[in-house]
PDB file of C-alpha atoms and ligand atoms in Angstrom:
ATOM      1  CA  UNK A   1       0.000   0.000   0.000  1.00 67.00           C
ATOM      2  CA  UNK A   2       1.506   3.270  -0.999  1.00 87.00           C
ATOM      3  CA  UNK A   3       0.185   6.569   0.291  1.00 97.00           C
ATOM      4  CA  UNK A   4       1.482   9.953  -0.755  1.00 98.00           C
ATOM      5  CA  UNK A   5       0.340  13.574  -0.842  1.00 98.00           C
ATOM      6  CA  UNK A   6       0.242  15.862  -3.892  1.00 98.00           C
ATOM      7  CA  UNK A   7       0.386  19.634  -3.758  1.00 98.00           C
ATOM      8  CA  UNK A   8       0.228  22.078  -6.670  1.00 98.00           C
ATOM      9  CA  UNK A   9      -0.024  25.782  -7.488  1.00 98.00           C
ATOM     10  CA  UNK A  10       1.494  27.057  -4.254  1.00 98.00           C
ATOM     11  CA  UNK A  11       2.086  30.468  -5.846  1.00 98.00           C
ATOM     12  CA  UNK A  12       4.485  31.772  -3.190  1.00 98.00           C
ATOM     13  CA  UNK A  13       1.773  31.678  -0.492  1.00 98.00           C
ATOM     14  CA  UNK A  14       3.770  30.781   2.623  1.00 98.00           C
ATOM     15  CA  UNK A  15       0.838  30.713   5.078  1.00 98.00           C
ATOM     16  CA  UNK A  16      -1.102  28.256   2.890  1.00 98.00           C
ATOM     17  CA  UNK A  17       1.986  26.097   2.324  1.00 98.00           C
ATOM     18  CA  UNK A  18       2.747  25.866   6.053  1.00 98.00           C
ATOM     19  CA  UNK A  19      -0.886  25.022   6.849  1.00 98.00           C
ATOM     20  CA  UNK A  20      -0.895  22.256   4.223  1.00 98.00           C
ATOM     21  CA  UNK A  21       2.416  20.725   5.312  1.00 98.00           C
ATOM     22  CA  UNK A  22       1.176  20.770   8.936  1.00 98.00           C
ATOM     23  CA  UNK A  23      -2.000  18.910   7.889  1.00 98.00           C
ATOM     24  CA  UNK A  24      -0.020  16.370   5.851  1.00 98.00           C
ATOM     25  CA  UNK A  25       2.163  15.730   8.920  1.00 98.00           C
ATOM     26  CA  UNK A  26      -0.964  15.351  11.106  1.00 98.00           C
ATOM     27  CA  UNK A  27      -2.312  12.789   8.649  1.00 98.00           C
ATOM     28  CA  UNK A  28       0.954  10.866   9.009  1.00 97.00           C
ATOM     29  CA  UNK A  29       1.713  11.028   5.275  1.00 98.00           C
ATOM     30  CA  UNK A  30       5.464  11.033   4.762  1.00 97.00           C
ATOM     31  CA  UNK A  31       5.841  11.317   0.993  1.00 98.00           C
ATOM     32  CA  UNK A  32       4.835  14.602  -0.644  1.00 98.00           C
ATOM     33  CA  UNK A  33       5.309  15.625  -4.286  1.00 98.00           C
ATOM     34  CA  UNK A  34       4.625  18.949  -6.020  1.00 98.00           C
ATOM     35  CA  UNK A  35       2.986  19.466  -9.437  1.00 98.00           C
ATOM     36  CA  UNK A  36       4.430  22.915 -10.102  1.00 98.00           C
ATOM     37  CA  UNK A  37       3.722  26.638  -9.891  1.00 98.00           C
ATOM     38  CA  UNK A  38       5.770  26.914  -6.733  1.00 98.00           C
ATOM     39  CA  UNK A  39       6.076  30.658  -7.398  1.00 98.00           C
ATOM     40  CA  UNK A  40       4.171  33.482  -9.129  1.00 97.00           C
ATOM     41  CA  UNK A  41       1.406  35.794  -7.786  1.00 97.00           C
ATOM     42  CA  UNK A  42       2.487  35.667  -4.119  1.00 98.00           C
ATOM     43  CA  UNK A  43       4.943  37.603  -1.985  1.00 98.00           C
ATOM     44  CA  UNK A  44       7.119  34.774  -0.577  1.00 98.00           C
ATOM     45  CA  UNK A  45       8.826  32.946  -3.468  1.00 98.00           C
ATOM     46  CA  UNK A  46      12.095  32.254  -1.645  1.00 97.00           C
ATOM     47  CA  UNK A  47      10.778  30.734   1.613  1.00 97.00           C
ATOM     48  CA  UNK A  48       8.140  28.736  -0.309  1.00 98.00           C
ATOM     49  CA  UNK A  49      10.725  27.322  -2.725  1.00 98.00           C
ATOM     50  CA  UNK A  50      13.033  26.397   0.161  1.00 97.00           C
ATOM     51  CA  UNK A  51      10.138  24.628   1.959  1.00 98.00           C
ATOM     52  CA  UNK A  52       9.352  22.625  -1.200  1.00 98.00           C
ATOM     53  CA  UNK A  53      13.008  21.690  -1.701  1.00 98.00           C
ATOM     54  CA  UNK A  54      13.135  20.412   1.865  1.00 98.00           C
ATOM     55  CA  UNK A  55       9.775  18.615   2.135  1.00 98.00           C
ATOM     56  CA  UNK A  56       8.928  17.311  -1.359  1.00 98.00           C
ATOM     57  CA  UNK A  57      10.353  14.066  -2.744  1.00 98.00           C
ATOM     58  CA  UNK A  58      10.087  15.544  -6.247  1.00 98.00           C
ATOM     59  CA  UNK A  59       8.609  18.532  -8.038  1.00 98.00           C
ATOM     60  CA  UNK A  60       7.660  19.169 -11.662  1.00 98.00           C
ATOM     61  CA  UNK A  61       7.627  22.356 -13.693  1.00 98.00           C
ATOM     62  CA  UNK A  62       4.653  24.745 -13.748  1.00 98.00           C
ATOM     63  CA  UNK A  63       4.083  27.545 -16.236  1.00 98.00           C
ATOM     64  CA  UNK A  64       4.918  30.237 -13.677  1.00 98.00           C
ATOM     65  CA  UNK A  65       8.153  28.469 -12.707  1.00 98.00           C
ATOM     66  CA  UNK A  66       8.939  28.299 -16.443  1.00 98.00           C
ATOM     67  CA  UNK A  67       8.121  32.005 -16.811  1.00 97.00           C
ATOM     68  CA  UNK A  68      10.935  32.930 -14.435  1.00 97.00           C
ATOM     69  CA  UNK A  69      13.426  31.985 -17.143  1.00 97.00           C
ATOM     70  CA  UNK A  70      11.574  32.854 -20.377  1.00 95.00           C
ATOM     71  CA  UNK A  71       9.793  35.643 -22.242  1.00 93.00           C
ATOM     72  CA  UNK A  72       6.540  36.651 -20.523  1.00 93.00           C
ATOM     73  CA  UNK A  73       4.517  37.656 -23.627  1.00 91.00           C
ATOM     74  CA  UNK A  74       1.902  34.945 -23.110  1.00 89.00           C
ATOM     75  CA  UNK A  75       1.200  35.761 -19.465  1.00 94.00           C
ATOM     76  CA  UNK A  76      -1.637  38.060 -18.404  1.00 94.00           C
ATOM     77  CA  UNK A  77      -0.529  41.453 -17.010  1.00 94.00           C
ATOM     78  CA  UNK A  78      -1.013  40.481 -13.356  1.00 94.00           C
ATOM     79  CA  UNK A  79       0.958  37.266 -13.776  1.00 95.00           C
ATOM     80  CA  UNK A  80       3.700  39.079 -15.685  1.00 96.00           C
ATOM     81  CA  UNK A  81       4.061  41.808 -13.069  1.00 96.00           C
ATOM     82  CA  UNK A  82       4.224  39.196 -10.307  1.00 97.00           C
ATOM     83  CA  UNK A  83       6.868  37.213 -12.213  1.00 97.00           C
ATOM     84  CA  UNK A  84       9.048  40.299 -12.533  1.00 97.00           C
ATOM     85  CA  UNK A  85       8.747  40.728  -8.746  1.00 98.00           C
ATOM     86  CA  UNK A  86       9.567  37.011  -8.313  1.00 97.00           C
ATOM     87  CA  UNK A  87      12.680  37.288 -10.480  1.00 96.00           C
ATOM     88  CA  UNK A  88      13.872  40.236  -8.388  1.00 95.00           C
ATOM     89  CA  UNK A  89      13.288  38.214  -5.190  1.00 96.00           C
ATOM     90  CA  UNK A  90      15.048  35.085  -6.415  1.00 96.00           C
ATOM     91  CA  UNK A  91      17.811  36.118  -8.780  1.00 93.00           C
ATOM     92  CA  UNK A  92      21.067  35.037  -7.172  1.00 90.00           C
ATOM     93  CA  UNK A  93      23.905  37.471  -6.544  1.00 86.00           C
ATOM     94  CA  UNK A  94      27.146  37.642  -4.574  1.00 83.00           C
ATOM     95  CA  UNK A  95      25.324  39.489  -1.819  1.00 84.00           C
ATOM     96  CA  UNK A  96      22.483  36.961  -1.681  1.00 84.00           C
ATOM     97  CA  UNK A  97      24.027  33.512  -2.078  1.00 80.00           C
ATOM     98  CA  UNK A  98      21.089  31.701  -0.387  1.00 82.00           C
ATOM     99  CA  UNK A  99      18.980  32.279  -3.473  1.00 93.00           C
ATOM    100  CA  UNK A 100      21.231  30.286  -5.769  1.00 93.00           C
ATOM    101  CA  UNK A 101      19.968  26.860  -4.720  1.00 93.00           C
ATOM    102  CA  UNK A 102      16.315  27.919  -5.106  1.00 96.00           C
ATOM    103  CA  UNK A 103      17.008  29.498  -8.510  1.00 96.00           C
ATOM    104  CA  UNK A 104      18.784  26.390  -9.806  1.00 96.00           C
ATOM    105  CA  UNK A 105      16.071  24.127  -8.364  1.00 97.00           C
ATOM    106  CA  UNK A 106      13.321  25.987 -10.262  1.00 98.00           C
ATOM    107  CA  UNK A 107      15.410  26.289 -13.425  1.00 97.00           C
ATOM    108  CA  UNK A 108      15.971  22.537 -13.713  1.00 98.00           C
ATOM    109  CA  UNK A 109      12.534  21.119 -12.872  1.00 98.00           C
ATOM    110  CA  UNK A 110      11.336  18.279 -15.171  1.00 98.00           C
ATOM    111  CA  UNK A 111       8.130  18.646 -17.230  1.00 98.00           C
ATOM    112  CA  UNK A 112       6.596  15.309 -16.315  1.00 97.00           C
ATOM    113  CA  UNK A 113       7.092  12.305 -14.104  1.00 98.00           C
ATOM    114  CA  UNK A 114       5.979   8.721 -13.617  1.00 97.00           C
ATOM    115  CA  UNK A 115       5.778   7.241 -10.134  1.00 96.00           C
ATOM    116  CA  UNK A 116       3.650   4.710  -8.203  1.00 95.00           C
ATOM    117  CA  UNK A 117       2.188   3.572 -11.557  1.00 94.00           C
ATOM    118  CA  UNK A 118       0.727   7.042 -12.262  1.00 97.00           C
ATOM    119  CA  UNK A 119       1.556   9.966 -14.569  1.00 98.00           C
ATOM    120  CA  UNK A 120       2.126  13.492 -13.308  1.00 98.00           C
ATOM    121  CA  UNK A 121       2.357  16.892 -14.986  1.00 98.00           C
ATOM    122  CA  UNK A 122       1.270  20.457 -14.316  1.00 98.00           C
ATOM    123  CA  UNK A 123      -1.070  21.068 -17.273  1.00 98.00           C
ATOM    124  CA  UNK A 124      -2.129  18.231 -19.588  1.00 98.00           C
ATOM    125  CA  UNK A 125      -0.656  14.952 -20.829  1.00 96.00           C
ATOM    126  CA  UNK A 126      -0.023  16.354 -24.348  1.00 96.00           C
ATOM    127  CA  UNK A 127       1.291  19.785 -23.322  1.00 97.00           C
ATOM    128  CA  UNK A 128       2.567  19.234 -19.802  1.00 97.00           C
ATOM    129  CA  UNK A 129       3.436  22.794 -18.804  1.00 97.00           C
ATOM    130  CA  UNK A 130       0.987  25.115 -20.578  1.00 96.00           C
ATOM    131  CA  UNK A 131      -2.288  23.418 -21.559  1.00 97.00           C
ATOM    132  CA  UNK A 132      -5.348  23.673 -19.304  1.00 97.00           C
ATOM    133  CA  UNK A 133      -7.762  20.762 -18.922  1.00 97.00           C
ATOM    134  CA  UNK A 134     -10.866  22.751 -17.992  1.00 96.00           C
ATOM    135  CA  UNK A 135     -13.918  21.397 -16.228  1.00 93.00           C
ATOM    136  CA  UNK A 136     -15.974  22.540 -19.239  1.00 93.00           C
ATOM    137  CA  UNK A 137     -13.794  20.668 -21.778  1.00 94.00           C
ATOM    138  CA  UNK A 138     -15.937  17.521 -21.496  1.00 89.00           C
ATOM    139  CA  UNK A 139     -18.859  19.188 -23.297  1.00 89.00           C
ATOM    140  CA  UNK A 140     -17.156  22.108 -25.097  1.00 94.00           C
ATOM    141  CA  UNK A 141     -14.015  20.330 -26.358  1.00 94.00           C
ATOM    142  CA  UNK A 142     -14.792  16.620 -26.800  1.00 93.00           C
ATOM    143  CA  UNK A 143     -12.099  16.227 -29.500  1.00 95.00           C
ATOM    144  CA  UNK A 144      -9.460  17.575 -27.158  1.00 96.00           C
ATOM    145  CA  UNK A 145     -10.619  15.197 -24.414  1.00 96.00           C
ATOM    146  CA  UNK A 146     -10.563  12.283 -26.891  1.00 96.00           C
ATOM    147  CA  UNK A 147      -6.941  13.118 -27.718  1.00 96.00           C
ATOM    148  CA  UNK A 148      -5.944  13.459 -24.071  1.00 97.00           C
ATOM    149  CA  UNK A 149      -7.603  10.183 -23.088  1.00 97.00           C
ATOM    150  CA  UNK A 150      -6.049   8.538 -26.143  1.00 96.00           C
ATOM    151  CA  UNK A 151      -2.689   9.182 -24.500  1.00 96.00           C
ATOM    152  CA  UNK A 152      -3.618   7.698 -21.126  1.00 97.00           C
ATOM    153  CA  UNK A 153      -3.502   4.102 -19.974  1.00 96.00           C
ATOM    154  CA  UNK A 154      -3.705   5.054 -16.277  1.00 97.00           C
ATOM    155  CA  UNK A 155      -4.518   7.980 -13.989  1.00 98.00           C
ATOM    156  CA  UNK A 156      -2.746  11.273 -14.653  1.00 98.00           C
ATOM    157  CA  UNK A 157      -2.487  13.904 -11.906  1.00 98.00           C
ATOM    158  CA  UNK A 158      -2.428  17.600 -12.814  1.00 98.00           C
ATOM    159  CA  UNK A 159      -2.872  21.100 -11.341  1.00 98.00           C
ATOM    160  CA  UNK A 160      -2.868  24.372 -13.309  1.00 98.00           C
ATOM    161  CA  UNK A 161      -6.622  25.243 -13.350  1.00 98.00           C
ATOM    162  CA  UNK A 162      -6.848  25.540  -9.541  1.00 98.00           C
ATOM    163  CA  UNK A 163     -10.135  23.513  -9.636  1.00 97.00           C
ATOM    164  CA  UNK A 164      -9.944  20.160  -7.796  1.00 98.00           C
ATOM    165  CA  UNK A 165     -11.830  17.193  -9.253  1.00 98.00           C
ATOM    166  CA  UNK A 166     -11.666  14.236 -11.624  1.00 98.00           C
ATOM    167  CA  UNK A 167     -12.162  14.028 -15.415  1.00 97.00           C
ATOM    168  CA  UNK A 168     -13.535  10.597 -16.348  1.00 95.00           C
ATOM    169  CA  UNK A 169     -13.088   8.684 -19.653  1.00 93.00           C
ATOM    170  CA  UNK A 170     -16.710   9.619 -20.535  1.00 94.00           C
ATOM    171  CA  UNK A 171     -15.400  13.250 -20.214  1.00 92.00           C
ATOM    172  CA  UNK A 172     -17.588  13.958 -17.180  1.00 94.00           C
ATOM    173  CA  UNK A 173     -15.939  16.183 -14.588  1.00 95.00           C
ATOM    174  CA  UNK A 174     -16.680  15.426 -10.946  1.00 96.00           C
ATOM    175  CA  UNK A 175     -15.780  18.453  -8.884  1.00 96.00           C
ATOM    176  CA  UNK A 176     -14.394  17.835  -5.411  1.00 97.00           C
ATOM    177  CA  UNK A 177     -16.645  19.259  -2.692  1.00 96.00           C
ATOM    178  CA  UNK A 178     -17.068  18.759   1.047  1.00 95.00           C
ATOM    179  CA  UNK A 179     -19.820  16.232   0.218  1.00 95.00           C
ATOM    180  CA  UNK A 180     -17.719  14.386  -2.332  1.00 96.00           C
ATOM    181  CA  UNK A 181     -14.020  14.579  -1.741  1.00 97.00           C
ATOM    182  CA  UNK A 182     -13.000  10.953  -2.308  1.00 98.00           C
ATOM    183  CA  UNK A 183     -12.745   9.363  -5.759  1.00 98.00           C
ATOM    184  CA  UNK A 184     -11.878   5.920  -7.092  1.00 96.00           C
ATOM    185  CA  UNK A 185      -9.019   6.022  -9.623  1.00 95.00           C
ATOM    186  CA  UNK A 186      -8.779   2.530 -11.103  1.00 88.00           C
ATOM    187  CA  UNK A 187      -8.245   3.394 -14.798  1.00 94.00           C
ATOM    188  CA  UNK A 188      -7.501   6.299 -17.120  1.00 97.00           C
ATOM    189  CA  UNK A 189      -8.660   9.591 -15.617  1.00 98.00           C
ATOM    190  CA  UNK A 190      -7.271  13.092 -15.093  1.00 98.00           C
ATOM    191  CA  UNK A 191      -7.198  14.121 -11.449  1.00 98.00           C
ATOM    192  CA  UNK A 192      -6.789  17.789 -10.610  1.00 98.00           C
ATOM    193  CA  UNK A 193      -5.487  18.267  -7.057  1.00 98.00           C
ATOM    194  CA  UNK A 194      -6.505  21.948  -6.816  1.00 98.00           C
ATOM    195  CA  UNK A 195      -4.355  24.811  -5.607  1.00 98.00           C
ATOM    196  CA  UNK A 196      -2.597  25.327  -2.294  1.00 98.00           C
ATOM    197  CA  UNK A 197      -1.927  29.024  -2.676  1.00 98.00           C
ATOM    198  CA  UNK A 198      -4.675  30.488  -4.889  1.00 98.00           C
ATOM    199  CA  UNK A 199      -7.866  28.363  -5.039  1.00 98.00           C
ATOM    200  CA  UNK A 200     -10.344  29.452  -7.743  1.00 97.00           C
ATOM    201  CA  UNK A 201     -13.356  27.211  -7.113  1.00 97.00           C
ATOM    202  CA  UNK A 202     -15.032  29.649  -4.738  1.00 97.00           C
ATOM    203  CA  UNK A 203     -13.579  28.001  -1.619  1.00 98.00           C
ATOM    204  CA  UNK A 204     -10.682  30.011  -0.136  1.00 98.00           C
ATOM    205  CA  UNK A 205      -9.233  27.043   1.757  1.00 98.00           C
ATOM    206  CA  UNK A 206      -5.966  25.529   0.463  1.00 98.00           C
ATOM    207  CA  UNK A 207      -6.458  22.330  -1.571  1.00 98.00           C
ATOM    208  CA  UNK A 208      -4.268  19.238  -1.820  1.00 98.00           C
ATOM    209  CA  UNK A 209      -4.645  15.504  -2.454  1.00 98.00           C
ATOM    210  CA  UNK A 210      -3.755  12.292  -0.677  1.00 98.00           C
ATOM    211  CA  UNK A 211      -3.491   9.190  -2.881  1.00 98.00           C
ATOM    212  CA  UNK A 212      -3.964   5.675  -1.469  1.00 96.00           C
ATOM    213  CA  UNK A 213      -3.389   3.092  -4.226  1.00 91.00           C
ATOM    214  CA  UNK A 214      -6.669   3.247  -6.197  1.00 93.00           C
ATOM    215  CA  UNK A 215      -8.366   6.209  -4.535  1.00 97.00           C
ATOM    216  CA  UNK A 216      -7.675   9.887  -4.056  1.00 98.00           C
ATOM    217  CA  UNK A 217      -8.956  12.221  -1.351  1.00 98.00           C
ATOM    218  CA  UNK A 218      -9.075  16.002  -1.811  1.00 98.00           C
ATOM    219  CA  UNK A 219      -8.387  17.869   1.434  1.00 98.00           C
ATOM    220  CA  UNK A 220      -9.116  21.535   2.199  1.00 98.00           C
ATOM    221  CA  UNK A 221      -7.266  23.462   4.877  1.00 98.00           C
ATOM    222  CA  UNK A 222      -8.094  26.933   6.192  1.00 98.00           C
ATOM    223  CA  UNK A 223      -5.187  29.298   6.672  1.00 98.00           C
ATOM    224  CA  UNK A 224      -4.632  32.920   7.667  1.00 98.00           C
ATOM    225  CA  UNK A 225      -5.133  34.508   4.251  1.00 98.00           C
ATOM    226  CA  UNK A 226      -5.310  38.008   5.810  1.00 98.00           C
ATOM    227  CA  UNK A 227      -1.641  37.725   6.637  1.00 98.00           C
ATOM    228  CA  UNK A 228      -0.894  36.634   3.049  1.00 98.00           C
ATOM    229  CA  UNK A 229      -2.976  39.524   1.713  1.00 98.00           C
ATOM    230  CA  UNK A 230      -1.063  42.038   3.863  1.00 98.00           C
ATOM    231  CA  UNK A 231       2.254  40.725   2.532  1.00 98.00           C
ATOM    232  CA  UNK A 232       1.074  40.947  -1.094  1.00 98.00           C
ATOM    233  CA  UNK A 233       0.055  44.562  -0.595  1.00 98.00           C
ATOM    234  CA  UNK A 234       3.269  45.416   1.295  1.00 98.00           C
ATOM    235  CA  UNK A 235       5.295  43.904  -1.562  1.00 97.00           C
ATOM    236  CA  UNK A 236       3.623  46.304  -4.008  1.00 97.00           C
ATOM    237  CA  UNK A 237       1.917  43.502  -5.953  1.00 97.00           C
ATOM    238  CA  UNK A 238      -1.500  44.166  -7.505  1.00 97.00           C
ATOM    239  CA  UNK A 239      -4.304  44.401  -4.882  1.00 98.00           C
ATOM    240  CA  UNK A 240      -6.449  42.006  -6.959  1.00 97.00           C
ATOM    241  CA  UNK A 241      -3.935  39.244  -6.113  1.00 98.00           C
ATOM    242  CA  UNK A 242      -4.640  39.817  -2.415  1.00 98.00           C
ATOM    243  CA  UNK A 243      -8.359  40.320  -2.745  1.00 98.00           C
ATOM    244  CA  UNK A 244      -9.026  37.075  -4.629  1.00 98.00           C
ATOM    245  CA  UNK A 245      -7.602  34.964  -1.797  1.00 98.00           C
ATOM    246  CA  UNK A 246     -10.567  35.874   0.424  1.00 98.00           C
ATOM    247  CA  UNK A 247     -13.058  34.717  -2.212  1.00 97.00           C
ATOM    248  CA  UNK A 248     -11.189  31.718  -3.567  1.00 97.00           C
ATOM    249  CA  UNK A 249     -11.590  33.058  -7.112  1.00 93.00           C
TER     250      UNK A 249
HETATM  251 ZN1   ZN B   1      -1.103  28.030 -11.087  1.00 57.13          ZN
END
């Protein structure tokens, strides 16, 4: 029996990350892995990256992590502005040698991973860093879903949309809620673990997953988002990035 936790889309939110790691420890789950977007949007990229380096067995690349080292033309203005802030916080220098390990860690993350008989990426199986698998794709984009499922012979875990739930081979999306937060995963499916640091499903609590062989549980953890909001504002980041944390949008 193998049990492990999956976190994704931390977005430099230290309070959410600490709350989630504390809950994972309480649950007695030792192995944790990260599906990317360690940084971006939030005020604490360095401490969050150092926490991930220490606690996670492995981490894969998210689009915001990628954006640290590439042109930002395809990012929306808020994401771009936050990535420029993140670069300034993380770029190593002689005066700030502690940043070097975090910078190199993010720069060399892999795009996908196989472990425990499952597949893992940030976005989608065919475009692991950038493509969204949206909850509406089942009825709006059936050809896309057919292609994605054509590539899968087993469950694939993703993040990226910040909406926790499971896409089934019939393209139905079952959203994770307090009433239904446990799902069987015994064949091809796409499991979204939600976001630790910037949930967008209307629930402000941090989201993460615990996998036990053939089932996954989505957990939600409250954290002190007012403290995170104050740090975002103090850092000079856009107020919308603070405000959305209270609404989970
Ligand atoms: Zn994200």
